[in-house]
Coordinates of C-alpha atoms in Angstrom, one line a residue:
M40 CA 78.6 87.2 110.4
L41 CA 79.1 86.1 114.2
R42 CA 78.3 82.1 114.2
S43 CA 79.9 79.2 115.6
F44 CA 80.7 76.3 112.7
P45 CA 80.9 72.8 114.9
A46 CA 78.5 71.3 112.1
V47 CA 80.8 72.8 109.1
C48 CA 82.2 69.8 108.2
S49 CA 104.8 78.2 103.9
V50 CA 106.5 80.0 102.3
A51 CA 109.3 82.8 103.5
F52 CA 107.9 86.5 103.8
R53 CA 108.6 88.7 100.4
V54 CA 108.2 91.9 100.2
I55 CA 104.3 92.7 99.4
F56 CA 104.4 95.3 96.4
S57 CA 106.6 96.5 94.0
L58 CA 109.2 99.9 94.6
L59 CA 106.4 103.0 94.9
L60 CA 109.1 105.4 94.7
G61 CA 111.6 104.1 92.2
L62 CA 114.5 103.2 95.0
P63 CA 116.2 100.1 95.5
L64 CA 114.6 98.1 97.9
L65 CA 116.5 97.3 101.2
A66 CA 118.6 94.4 101.8
G67 CA 116.8 91.8 103.7
A68 CA 113.7 93.3 103.1
Q69 CA 111.9 90.4 102.9
D70 CA 112.1 89.7 106.3
G71 CA 110.7 92.7 107.6
P72 CA 107.2 93.9 108.5
P73 CA 104.9 94.7 105.3
K74 CA 104.7 98.4 104.5
R75 CA 101.2 98.1 102.8
E76 CA 98.9 95.9 104.2
L77 CA 95.4 96.5 105.2
R78 CA 94.3 95.4 109.1
G79 CA 90.5 95.9 109.8
V80 CA 88.0 95.5 112.5
W81 CA 84.1 94.6 111.9
I82 CA 82.6 96.8 114.6
A83 CA 78.6 95.7 114.3
T84 CA 75.9 97.1 115.8
V85 CA 73.0 94.7 115.4
E86 CA 72.1 93.2 118.5
N87 CA 74.7 96.1 120.0
I88 CA 77.3 93.1 119.9
D89 CA 79.8 96.2 119.5
W90 CA 78.9 99.5 119.5
P91 CA 77.1 101.0 121.2
S92 CA 77.0 98.8 124.0
A93 CA 73.3 99.2 124.8
R94 CA 70.3 100.8 123.0
T95 CA 69.4 103.3 125.7
L96 CA 72.8 105.3 126.0
P97 CA 72.7 109.1 125.3
P98 CA 74.6 110.6 122.0
E99 CA 77.3 112.2 124.3
Q100 CA 78.2 108.3 125.9
Q101 CA 77.4 106.5 122.6
R102 CA 80.8 109.1 121.4
R103 CA 82.9 108.1 124.0
E104 CA 82.6 104.4 123.5
Y105 CA 82.8 105.1 119.8
R106 CA 86.1 107.0 120.5
R107 CA 87.4 104.6 123.3
M108 CA 87.0 102.0 120.7
L109 CA 89.1 103.4 118.0
D110 CA 91.7 104.6 120.4
A111 CA 92.0 100.9 121.5
Q112 CA 92.2 99.7 117.7
Q113 CA 94.7 102.6 116.9
R114 CA 96.7 101.1 119.5
N115 CA 96.6 97.7 117.9
G116 CA 97.5 98.9 114.6
I117 CA 94.0 99.0 113.2
N118 CA 94.2 101.1 109.9
A119 CA 90.8 100.4 108.4
V120 CA 87.2 99.9 110.2
F121 CA 83.8 98.4 108.9
V122 CA 81.1 99.3 110.4
Q123 CA 77.5 98.4 110.1
I124 CA 75.4 101.7 109.3
R125 CA 72.2 99.4 107.9
P126 CA 71.9 96.3 110.0
S127 CA 68.1 95.5 109.3
S128 CA 66.8 97.9 106.8
D129 CA 67.3 100.5 109.4
A130 CA 69.8 103.5 109.7
F131 CA 72.3 104.8 111.7
Y132 CA 72.4 107.8 110.0
Q133 CA 69.7 110.5 109.1
S134 CA 67.8 108.9 105.9
E135 CA 64.8 109.6 103.9
L136 CA 64.4 105.9 103.0
E137 CA 64.5 104.0 106.0
P138 CA 63.8 104.5 109.7
W139 CA 66.3 105.1 112.8
S140 CA 67.5 102.1 114.0
K141 CA 66.2 100.8 117.5
W142 CA 69.8 99.7 118.2
L143 CA 70.8 103.1 118.2
T144 CA 68.0 104.9 119.7
G145 CA 65.8 102.1 121.5
Q146 CA 63.1 102.1 119.0
Q147 CA 62.9 101.8 115.2
G148 CA 62.0 104.9 114.1
K149 CA 62.8 107.4 117.1
A150 CA 65.4 109.9 116.4
P151 CA 68.9 110.4 118.6
S152 CA 68.0 112.9 121.5
P153 CA 69.5 115.2 121.6
Y154 CA 69.5 115.0 117.8
Y155 CA 72.6 113.9 115.7
D156 CA 73.9 112.3 112.6
P157 CA 76.2 109.8 113.9
L158 CA 77.4 108.8 111.0
P159 CA 79.0 112.1 109.9
F160 CA 80.8 111.8 113.4
L161 CA 81.7 108.1 112.9
I162 CA 83.8 108.7 109.5
E163 CA 85.9 112.1 111.0
E164 CA 86.9 110.1 113.8
A165 CA 88.0 107.1 111.9
H166 CA 89.9 109.6 109.8
L167 CA 91.6 111.3 112.3
R168 CA 93.3 108.4 113.0
G169 CA 93.7 107.4 109.9
M170 CA 91.7 104.6 109.3
E171 CA 89.4 104.2 106.1
F172 CA 85.6 103.8 106.9
H173 CA 83.9 101.2 105.3
A174 CA 80.2 101.6 105.5
W175 CA 79.0 98.3 106.3
F176 CA 75.2 97.1 104.7
N177 CA 73.2 93.7 105.1
P178 CA 71.2 94.1 102.0
Y179 CA 68.7 91.9 102.2
R180 CA 67.7 91.4 106.4
A181 CA 64.6 93.5 106.4
S182 CA 63.8 92.8 110.5
T183 CA 65.3 90.2 113.2
D184 CA 61.9 88.6 113.3
T185 CA 58.4 89.0 111.8
A186 CA 56.5 90.9 114.3
T187 CA 55.4 93.6 111.7
R188 CA 53.7 95.7 114.2
R189 CA 56.7 96.2 115.7
L190 CA 58.0 98.1 112.6
A191 CA 58.3 101.9 112.0
S192 CA 56.0 103.7 110.2
T193 CA 59.0 104.7 107.8
H194 CA 59.5 101.1 107.3
P195 CA 59.7 100.2 103.6
F196 CA 57.6 97.1 104.5
R197 CA 54.5 99.3 105.1
Q198 CA 54.7 100.7 101.5
H199 CA 55.6 97.6 100.0
P200 CA 55.0 94.3 101.6
E201 CA 55.2 92.5 98.7
W202 CA 59.0 92.8 98.4
F203 CA 59.3 90.3 101.2
L204 CA 59.7 86.9 102.5
R205 CA 59.4 85.4 105.7
Y206 CA 61.8 82.8 106.5
S207 CA 63.0 81.2 110.1
G208 CA 61.4 83.6 111.9
K209 CA 63.0 86.9 110.1
L210 CA 61.4 89.3 107.4
L211 CA 63.8 89.1 104.3
Y212 CA 63.7 91.2 101.1
N213 CA 63.0 89.3 98.0
P214 CA 65.9 89.3 95.6
G215 CA 64.3 87.5 92.5
L216 CA 62.5 91.4 92.1
P217 CA 63.9 93.9 90.1
A218 CA 62.2 96.3 92.2
V219 CA 63.9 95.2 95.2
R220 CA 67.5 95.7 93.7
D221 CA 66.6 99.0 92.7
Y222 CA 65.7 99.9 95.5
I223 CA 68.9 98.2 97.9
T224 CA 70.8 100.3 95.2
Q225 CA 68.9 103.5 95.7
V226 CA 69.7 103.1 99.6
I227 CA 73.6 102.5 99.2
L228 CA 74.2 105.4 97.0
D229 CA 72.4 107.9 99.2
V230 CA 74.8 107.0 101.5
V231 CA 78.2 106.9 99.1
R232 CA 76.5 110.8 97.7
R233 CA 76.0 112.0 100.8
Y234 CA 79.0 111.0 103.1
D235 CA 82.5 110.4 103.2
I236 CA 83.0 106.9 103.2
D237 CA 86.1 104.9 101.9
G238 CA 84.1 101.7 100.7
V239 CA 80.6 100.3 100.5
H240 CA 80.7 96.6 102.2
F241 CA 78.8 93.9 102.2
D242 CA 78.6 90.9 104.7
D243 CA 78.2 87.4 104.1
Y244 CA 73.5 87.6 104.2
F245 CA 72.3 87.0 100.7
Y246 CA 69.6 84.1 100.4
P247 CA 69.4 82.8 103.8
Y248 CA 71.1 79.8 105.4
P249 CA 69.5 76.9 105.3
E250 CA 67.2 75.7 108.1
A251 CA 65.4 72.3 108.5
G252 CA 62.0 72.4 107.6
Q253 CA 62.0 75.7 106.1
A254 CA 61.6 77.3 102.4
I255 CA 61.9 80.3 100.6
H256 CA 58.7 80.9 98.9
D257 CA 60.0 82.7 95.6
E258 CA 57.8 80.8 93.3
L259 CA 55.8 84.1 91.9
A260 CA 59.3 86.1 91.5
F261 CA 60.3 83.0 89.8
T262 CA 57.6 82.9 87.2
Q263 CA 57.7 85.9 86.6
Y264 CA 61.5 87.5 86.3
N265 CA 63.5 84.3 84.6
P266 CA 62.9 85.0 81.1
N267 CA 65.6 82.4 80.1
G268 CA 64.0 79.7 81.7
L269 CA 67.1 79.3 84.2
K270 CA 66.8 76.4 87.1
L271 CA 65.9 77.8 90.4
A272 CA 69.3 77.7 91.9
D273 CA 71.1 79.2 88.6
W274 CA 68.0 81.9 88.8
R275 CA 69.1 82.8 92.6
R276 CA 72.7 83.3 92.0
Q277 CA 71.8 85.4 88.9
N278 CA 69.7 87.7 90.9
V279 CA 72.7 88.1 93.0
N280 CA 75.4 88.6 90.4
V281 CA 73.2 91.3 89.0
L282 CA 72.7 93.3 92.4
I283 CA 76.7 92.9 92.9
R284 CA 77.5 94.1 89.2
D285 CA 75.1 96.9 88.9
L286 CA 75.7 98.3 92.3
H287 CA 79.4 98.3 91.7
A288 CA 78.8 100.0 88.2
A289 CA 76.8 102.8 90.0
I290 CA 79.2 103.5 93.0
Q291 CA 81.8 103.8 90.3
Q292 CA 79.6 106.1 88.5
N293 CA 78.9 108.4 91.7
K294 CA 82.1 108.2 93.4
R295 CA 85.3 106.5 91.7
W296 CA 87.1 106.2 94.7
V297 CA 84.8 104.8 96.8
K298 CA 85.7 100.7 97.1
F299 CA 83.2 98.0 96.9
G300 CA 83.9 94.7 98.8
V301 CA 82.3 91.8 99.9
S302 CA 82.7 89.1 102.8
P303 CA 81.3 85.8 102.2
F304 CA 81.5 82.9 103.6
G305 CA 84.6 81.0 103.6
V306 CA 84.2 78.0 101.2
W307 CA 83.0 78.9 97.7
M308 CA 82.7 75.2 96.5
N309 CA 84.0 71.6 97.9
Q310 CA 86.5 70.1 95.4
N311 CA 84.5 67.0 95.6
E312 CA 81.5 69.0 93.9
N313 CA 83.7 71.3 91.8
P314 CA 87.1 70.8 90.5
D315 CA 87.8 74.7 91.0
G316 CA 86.6 74.4 95.0
S317 CA 89.0 74.1 97.7
A318 CA 89.9 70.5 99.4
T319 CA 87.4 70.8 102.2
R320 CA 84.1 69.1 102.9
A321 CA 82.0 71.9 104.5
F322 CA 78.6 74.4 103.5
Q323 CA 79.4 75.9 100.1
G324 CA 78.5 79.7 99.9
Y325 CA 77.6 78.8 96.1
T326 CA 74.8 76.2 96.8
G327 CA 74.1 77.1 99.9
L328 CA 73.4 81.1 99.9
Y329 CA 73.6 81.6 95.9
A330 CA 76.8 83.4 96.5
D331 CA 79.1 83.1 93.5
A332 CA 82.3 85.4 94.9
R333 CA 84.8 84.0 92.7
E334 CA 82.9 84.9 89.4
W335 CA 82.4 88.6 91.3
M336 CA 86.0 88.9 91.2
R337 CA 86.5 87.0 88.0
Q338 CA 84.2 89.8 86.3
G339 CA 85.8 92.6 88.4
W340 CA 82.7 93.4 90.1
V341 CA 83.7 93.7 93.5
D342 CA 87.3 95.6 94.5
Y343 CA 88.2 93.6 97.2
I344 CA 86.9 90.2 99.0
L345 CA 86.6 89.2 102.7
P346 CA 86.3 85.7 102.7
Q347 CA 85.3 84.8 106.7
L348 CA 87.8 81.9 107.6
Y349 CA 86.5 81.4 111.5
W350 CA 87.9 78.1 111.4
S351 CA 91.4 77.3 113.0
S352 CA 94.7 75.6 111.0
N353 CA 93.9 72.3 112.4
F354 CA 89.8 72.0 111.3
R355 CA 89.6 69.3 109.2
S356 CA 86.1 70.0 107.5
A357 CA 88.0 73.0 106.6
P358 CA 91.8 73.7 107.8
Y359 CA 92.5 77.4 107.5
P360 CA 95.5 76.9 105.7
V361 CA 93.8 75.2 102.6
L362 CA 91.4 78.1 102.2
V363 CA 93.8 80.4 102.5
E364 CA 95.7 79.0 99.7
W365 CA 92.5 78.4 97.8
W366 CA 91.7 82.3 98.0
A367 CA 95.0 83.0 97.2
R368 CA 94.6 81.2 93.7
N369 CA 91.3 82.7 93.2
H370 CA 91.2 86.2 93.7
F371 CA 91.9 87.5 89.9
D372 CA 94.1 90.6 90.6
R373 CA 90.9 92.1 93.3
H374 CA 92.3 92.4 96.6
L375 CA 91.8 89.8 99.1
Y376 CA 91.8 90.5 102.5
I377 CA 91.0 87.3 105.2
G378 CA 88.1 87.9 107.9
H379 CA 89.9 86.0 111.1
G380 CA 87.2 85.0 113.8
A381 CA 88.6 86.8 116.4
Y382 CA 85.9 86.0 118.5
R383 CA 86.8 82.1 118.7
M384 CA 89.8 83.0 121.0
L385 CA 86.8 83.6 123.6
E386 CA 84.9 80.3 123.2
N387 CA 85.3 77.1 124.9
T388 CA 84.7 74.8 122.1
K389 CA 85.0 70.9 122.4
S390 CA 84.9 70.3 118.6
D391 CA 87.6 73.0 117.7
T392 CA 90.7 72.8 120.4
T393 CA 93.4 74.4 118.3
W394 CA 91.8 78.0 119.7
R395 CA 92.7 77.3 123.2
N396 CA 96.8 77.9 121.7
P397 CA 97.4 81.6 122.0
R398 CA 99.5 81.5 119.0
E399 CA 96.6 80.7 116.9
L400 CA 95.5 83.8 115.2
P401 CA 99.1 85.2 115.4
R402 CA 100.2 82.4 113.0
Q403 CA 97.1 83.0 110.7
V404 CA 98.3 86.4 110.1
R405 CA 101.8 85.3 109.2
L406 CA 100.7 82.5 106.9
N407 CA 98.9 85.6 105.1
R408 CA 102.1 87.1 105.0
S409 CA 103.5 84.4 103.1
Y410 CA 101.6 85.1 100.2
P411 CA 102.9 88.4 99.9
T412 CA 101.4 89.2 96.2
D413 CA 97.9 87.4 96.8
V414 CA 96.8 87.9 100.4
S415 CA 96.9 91.9 100.9
G416 CA 95.4 92.1 104.9
S417 CA 93.4 91.0 107.5
V418 CA 89.9 91.9 109.2
F419 CA 88.7 90.4 112.9
F420 CA 85.6 90.0 113.7
S421 CA 84.7 92.1 116.0
A422 CA 86.1 94.7 117.4
R423 CA 85.2 93.9 121.4
S424 CA 86.8 90.4 121.0
L425 CA 89.9 92.0 120.0
M426 CA 89.6 94.7 122.7
A427 CA 88.9 91.3 125.4
N428 CA 92.6 90.7 124.6
P429 CA 91.6 87.0 124.3
R430 CA 94.7 84.7 125.6
N431 CA 96.9 87.7 125.5
T432 CA 96.3 87.4 121.5
T433 CA 95.9 91.0 121.1
D434 CA 99.0 92.0 123.0
S435 CA 100.8 89.7 120.5
L436 CA 99.6 91.2 117.7
R437 CA 100.0 94.8 118.5
Q438 CA 103.7 94.1 119.9
H439 CA 104.8 92.0 117.1
E440 CA 103.0 91.6 113.7
F441 CA 101.1 94.7 114.2
R442 CA 103.9 96.5 115.9
Y443 CA 105.0 98.9 112.6
P444 CA 102.2 100.8 111.3
A445 CA 101.1 100.1 107.7
L446 CA 99.8 101.8 104.6
V447 CA 96.7 100.3 103.3
P448 CA 97.3 98.8 99.7
T449 CA 96.7 100.6 96.3
M450 CA 94.6 99.8 94.1
P451 CA 95.6 101.1 90.6
W452 CA 92.4 99.7 88.7
L453 CA 90.5 102.5 90.7
D454 CA 93.3 105.3 90.9
A455 CA 97.3 105.3 89.9
L456 CA 98.4 108.6 90.0
P457 CA 100.2 110.3 93.0
P458 CA 99.3 113.6 94.3
R459 CA 102.0 116.0 94.4
P460 CA 105.2 116.0 96.8
V461 CA 104.3 118.5 99.8
Q462 CA 106.0 122.3 99.4
N463 CA 108.3 124.1 101.6
L464 CA 109.2 121.7 104.2
V465 CA 111.1 123.1 106.8
L466 CA 113.0 121.6 109.8
T467 CA 113.5 123.3 113.0
R468 CA 115.3 121.9 115.9
T469 CA 115.4 123.4 119.3
G470 CA 117.2 121.1 122.1
L471 CA 115.7 117.8 121.7
A472 CA 112.5 118.6 119.8
V473 CA 112.7 118.4 116.2
T474 CA 109.2 120.0 114.4
L475 CA 108.8 119.0 110.7
A476 CA 106.6 121.8 108.9
W477 CA 105.4 121.7 105.3
Q478 CA 102.7 123.0 102.9
P479 CA 100.3 121.1 101.0
S480 CA 100.5 121.0 97.2
P481 CA 98.1 121.8 94.5
A482 CA 95.7 118.8 93.4
A483 CA 97.4 116.1 90.9
S484 CA 96.2 116.1 87.5
D485 CA 93.3 113.7 88.1
G486 CA 92.0 116.6 90.8
D487 CA 93.6 114.4 94.1
L488 CA 94.7 116.4 97.0
A489 CA 97.2 114.8 99.7
R490 CA 94.6 113.0 102.2
Y491 CA 97.4 112.4 104.7
Y492 CA 101.3 112.4 105.0
V493 CA 104.3 109.9 105.8
V494 CA 107.3 111.1 107.6
Y495 CA 110.2 108.9 107.9
R496 CA 113.0 108.9 110.1
F497 CA 116.9 107.3 109.1
A498 CA 119.7 107.5 111.4
Q499 CA 123.5 107.5 110.2
G500 CA 124.2 104.4 108.4
E501 CA 120.6 103.2 107.7
T502 CA 119.5 102.8 103.9
A503 CA 117.2 105.6 103.3
T504 CA 114.3 104.6 101.5
P505 CA 110.5 104.8 102.2
D506 CA 109.8 101.2 101.4
D507 CA 110.5 100.1 104.8
P508 CA 107.9 100.7 107.6
R509 CA 110.2 100.6 110.6
R510 CA 111.5 103.9 109.6
I511 CA 107.8 105.5 109.7
L512 CA 108.2 108.2 112.5
G513 CA 104.3 109.2 112.1
L514 CA 101.1 109.3 109.7
V515 CA 99.9 113.1 109.6
P516 CA 96.2 113.9 108.4
Q517 CA 95.5 116.7 106.2
L518 CA 93.5 118.9 108.6
A519 CA 91.2 121.9 107.4
T520 CA 92.0 123.2 110.5
H521 CA 95.7 123.0 111.2
A522 CA 98.5 122.8 108.9
P523 CA 100.2 119.4 109.2
V524 CA 103.0 119.7 111.5
L525 CA 104.8 116.6 113.3
I526 CA 107.0 117.2 116.2
D527 CA 109.8 114.6 116.8
T528 CA 110.7 114.2 120.2
T529 CA 112.4 111.2 120.2
A530 CA 115.2 112.6 118.0
Q531 CA 118.6 112.1 120.7
A532 CA 120.7 115.1 121.1
G533 CA 123.8 115.3 119.0
T534 CA 122.4 112.7 116.3
A535 CA 122.1 113.8 112.6
Y536 CA 118.8 112.3 111.3
A537 CA 117.5 112.6 107.5
Y538 CA 113.6 112.9 107.4
Y539 CA 111.4 112.1 104.3
V540 CA 107.7 113.2 104.1
T541 CA 105.6 112.1 101.1
A542 CA 102.0 112.5 100.3
V543 CA 99.1 110.2 100.2
D544 CA 95.9 110.4 98.3
R545 CA 92.7 108.7 99.5
L546 CA 93.2 105.8 97.7
H547 CA 96.8 105.4 99.1
N548 CA 99.3 106.3 96.2
E549 CA 102.3 107.8 97.5
S550 CA 104.2 111.1 96.2
P551 CA 108.0 111.2 95.9
P552 CA 109.6 112.3 99.0
A553 CA 110.9 115.7 100.8
R554 CA 113.9 115.4 102.1
V555 CA 115.9 117.5 104.9
T556 CA 118.7 116.3 107.3
T557 CA 119.7 117.5 110.6
T558 CA 123.0 118.7 111.4
G559 CA 122.7 117.2 115.0
R560 CA 123.1 120.8 116.6
S561 CA 120.8 121.6 119.6
A562 CA 119.4 124.6 117.8
E563 CA 119.0 125.0 113.6
I564 CA 116.6 125.6 110.9
I565 CA 117.0 124.0 107.4
V566 CA 115.0 124.5 104.4
A567 CA 114.4 120.9 102.3
Q568 CA 115.2 121.0 98.3
A569 CA 112.4 120.3 96.6
P570 CA 112.2 116.7 95.1
T571 CA 114.4 116.2 92.2
A572 CA 111.7 113.2 91.2
T573 CA 108.3 114.4 89.5
P574 CA 105.1 112.6 89.7
P575 CA 104.4 110.3 86.6
T576 CA 101.8 111.0 84.5
S577 CA 99.5 108.3 84.8
P578 CA 95.9 108.0 82.8
Q579 CA 92.7 108.0 84.8
A580 CA 91.6 105.0 85.9
P581 CA 89.1 103.8 83.4
A582 CA 85.2 104.4 83.3
P583 CA 83.3 101.5 84.5
V584 CA 82.4 99.0 81.9
T585 CA 78.6 98.4 81.8
R586 CA 78.3 94.3 81.5
P587 CA 75.6 92.5 80.0
A588 CA 73.7 90.5 82.5
P589 CA 75.9 87.6 84.2
T590 CA 75.5 84.1 82.7
P591 CA 74.6 81.5 85.7
R592 CA 77.2 79.2 86.2
P593 CA 76.3 75.2 85.9
S594 CA 74.8 73.9 88.8
V595 CA 77.7 72.1 90.1
A596 CA 98.7 106.6 112.3
S597 CA 99.2 108.1 115.6
R598 CA 96.4 111.0 116.7
P599 CA 97.5 114.4 115.6
P600 CA 97.8 117.4 117.6
T601 CA 94.5 119.1 118.4
S602 CA 96.0 122.5 118.3
E603 CA 99.7 123.3 117.0
P604 CA 99.8 126.9 116.1
T605 CA 101.8 127.7 112.7
M606 CA 105.5 128.2 113.5
K607 CA 107.1 131.4 111.6
V608 CA 110.6 131.1 111.0
K609 CA 113.6 133.0 109.4
V610 CA 115.2 130.8 106.9
K611 CA 118.6 131.5 104.8
T612 CA 117.6 130.9 101.3
K613 CA 120.9 130.5 100.6
H614 CA 122.0 127.0 99.6
R615 CA 124.7 125.3 101.1
K616 CA 127.2 122.4 99.7
R617 CA 126.3 119.6 102.2
G618 CA 128.5 116.4 102.0
G619 CA 129.4 113.7 104.3
F620 CA 126.4 112.0 106.2
F621 CA 124.0 113.3 104.1
Q622 CA 125.7 112.9 100.6
R623 CA 126.0 109.4 101.6
L624 CA 122.1 109.0 102.4
F625 CA 121.0 110.5 99.8
G626 CA 123.4 110.2 97.0
G627 CA 124.7 112.9 95.0
R628 CA 124.5 116.7 95.6
R629 CA 120.9 118.4 96.9

């Protein structure tokens, strides 16, 4: 994931998605920020890159560090975290299959003391801040050295040494063994079943990065498990393809809402070697790592692809704009997020001096947005790099590109049915504070409940539509312990406002709004009318399709208050005729 690449030799912004709630677009909305955009960070645990900062931290300090990291990323506008929970065939969670990670406790196989399982905590803290949690697995790395004497007694090498290869001072799983693919799938499904994750994430390590004088000794597996007589390179690619295909199907069979995505090396193939490749002259993931990312998207074996484009706009061998354009043409209707090398802003490299320009990273984000129907977001490596505010880049993102909140894009092939609208929305105004309280609705026909709520506010003269993120007042999580509530302390005295409240499920489908308006008086209690629109009846997402073995290609949200009492208010149920501002804002009679 982290590496330098010295040897690796627009269009105006438009609205990203079609109208969600059947309302007209804001005039000039193409000039505004996107309402839906994934904004993520990788949180690397290997070698304690991001978290925890040291192997010897007690659990309470680990938790404090993580909370501070998420608080900082929330201020930066981040809405998804990709947390490395299995860096090296070890675990940052309670596992019966693999040992505790040495980067968590200082010694592989040693449990945290005092004991706790970090993963539920990591997930819950992300969800409290309105962030998706993607569990990041390194599928094939078994150790960062070959000193097997230091491996825990519960490490898989102790039971199955025949599964492993030694390469360049590391111990790796052999991708050519069916037993290895089955085992990796078992490890990941164990997490999918037991924890409330939103996604399963792979990085770019498949077959190892080539090194001079090193060879992958998988000759025996090539002989035993190659019934079609493929060439070695095609056979290795098929091994990876089978894992990707079968794992995606298995995840969907267990939890249909858990996404699966991969962050491959940024260059699939160069155009001079394959006419479908990019106009680059760089290392290729297809031939160098046996990772055919384009085929995974074409077959629908991933829900998103997140190529690592850790080069600047002016890097001659692999220019950032050239690669963004290539991936935008080749994502085959799966989500495309771009991986940015925020750590490059901390380097003083002579091979690519463009990184000394503080505008480079914001410029890359803006370029992504010039492909509104193709590029669905950005992810930054890594969390600490972004927190370091290199060359004030993070300030720029927070104050400009990520100034307004964004919802994570929907995945209609997984779920296209929105939740039901909220019920019993009540507005209470006392002095300057406006309190909105409501009740969750029953589950939609697919069984989904609201995961969080979006509250929009409109002043007089503003077009009322939930398509403009500049009107989002806040995101409110659905908590088991508290009724949903939002207190608007920024409302101006004597000013009338209209509020929308929508419900959003865990795959970010948004309900029609419940609507209520103030009159501008300093004391008032108003009950919202129920939404006139009803959620459309959409079919369930199709069941995963089991495809035949792949054919090888030829070798060429602000944090909620911790405690808010449920308000008891006396409300008149007699409906009044409302005209004036309310009628102009919402149209018709409510």
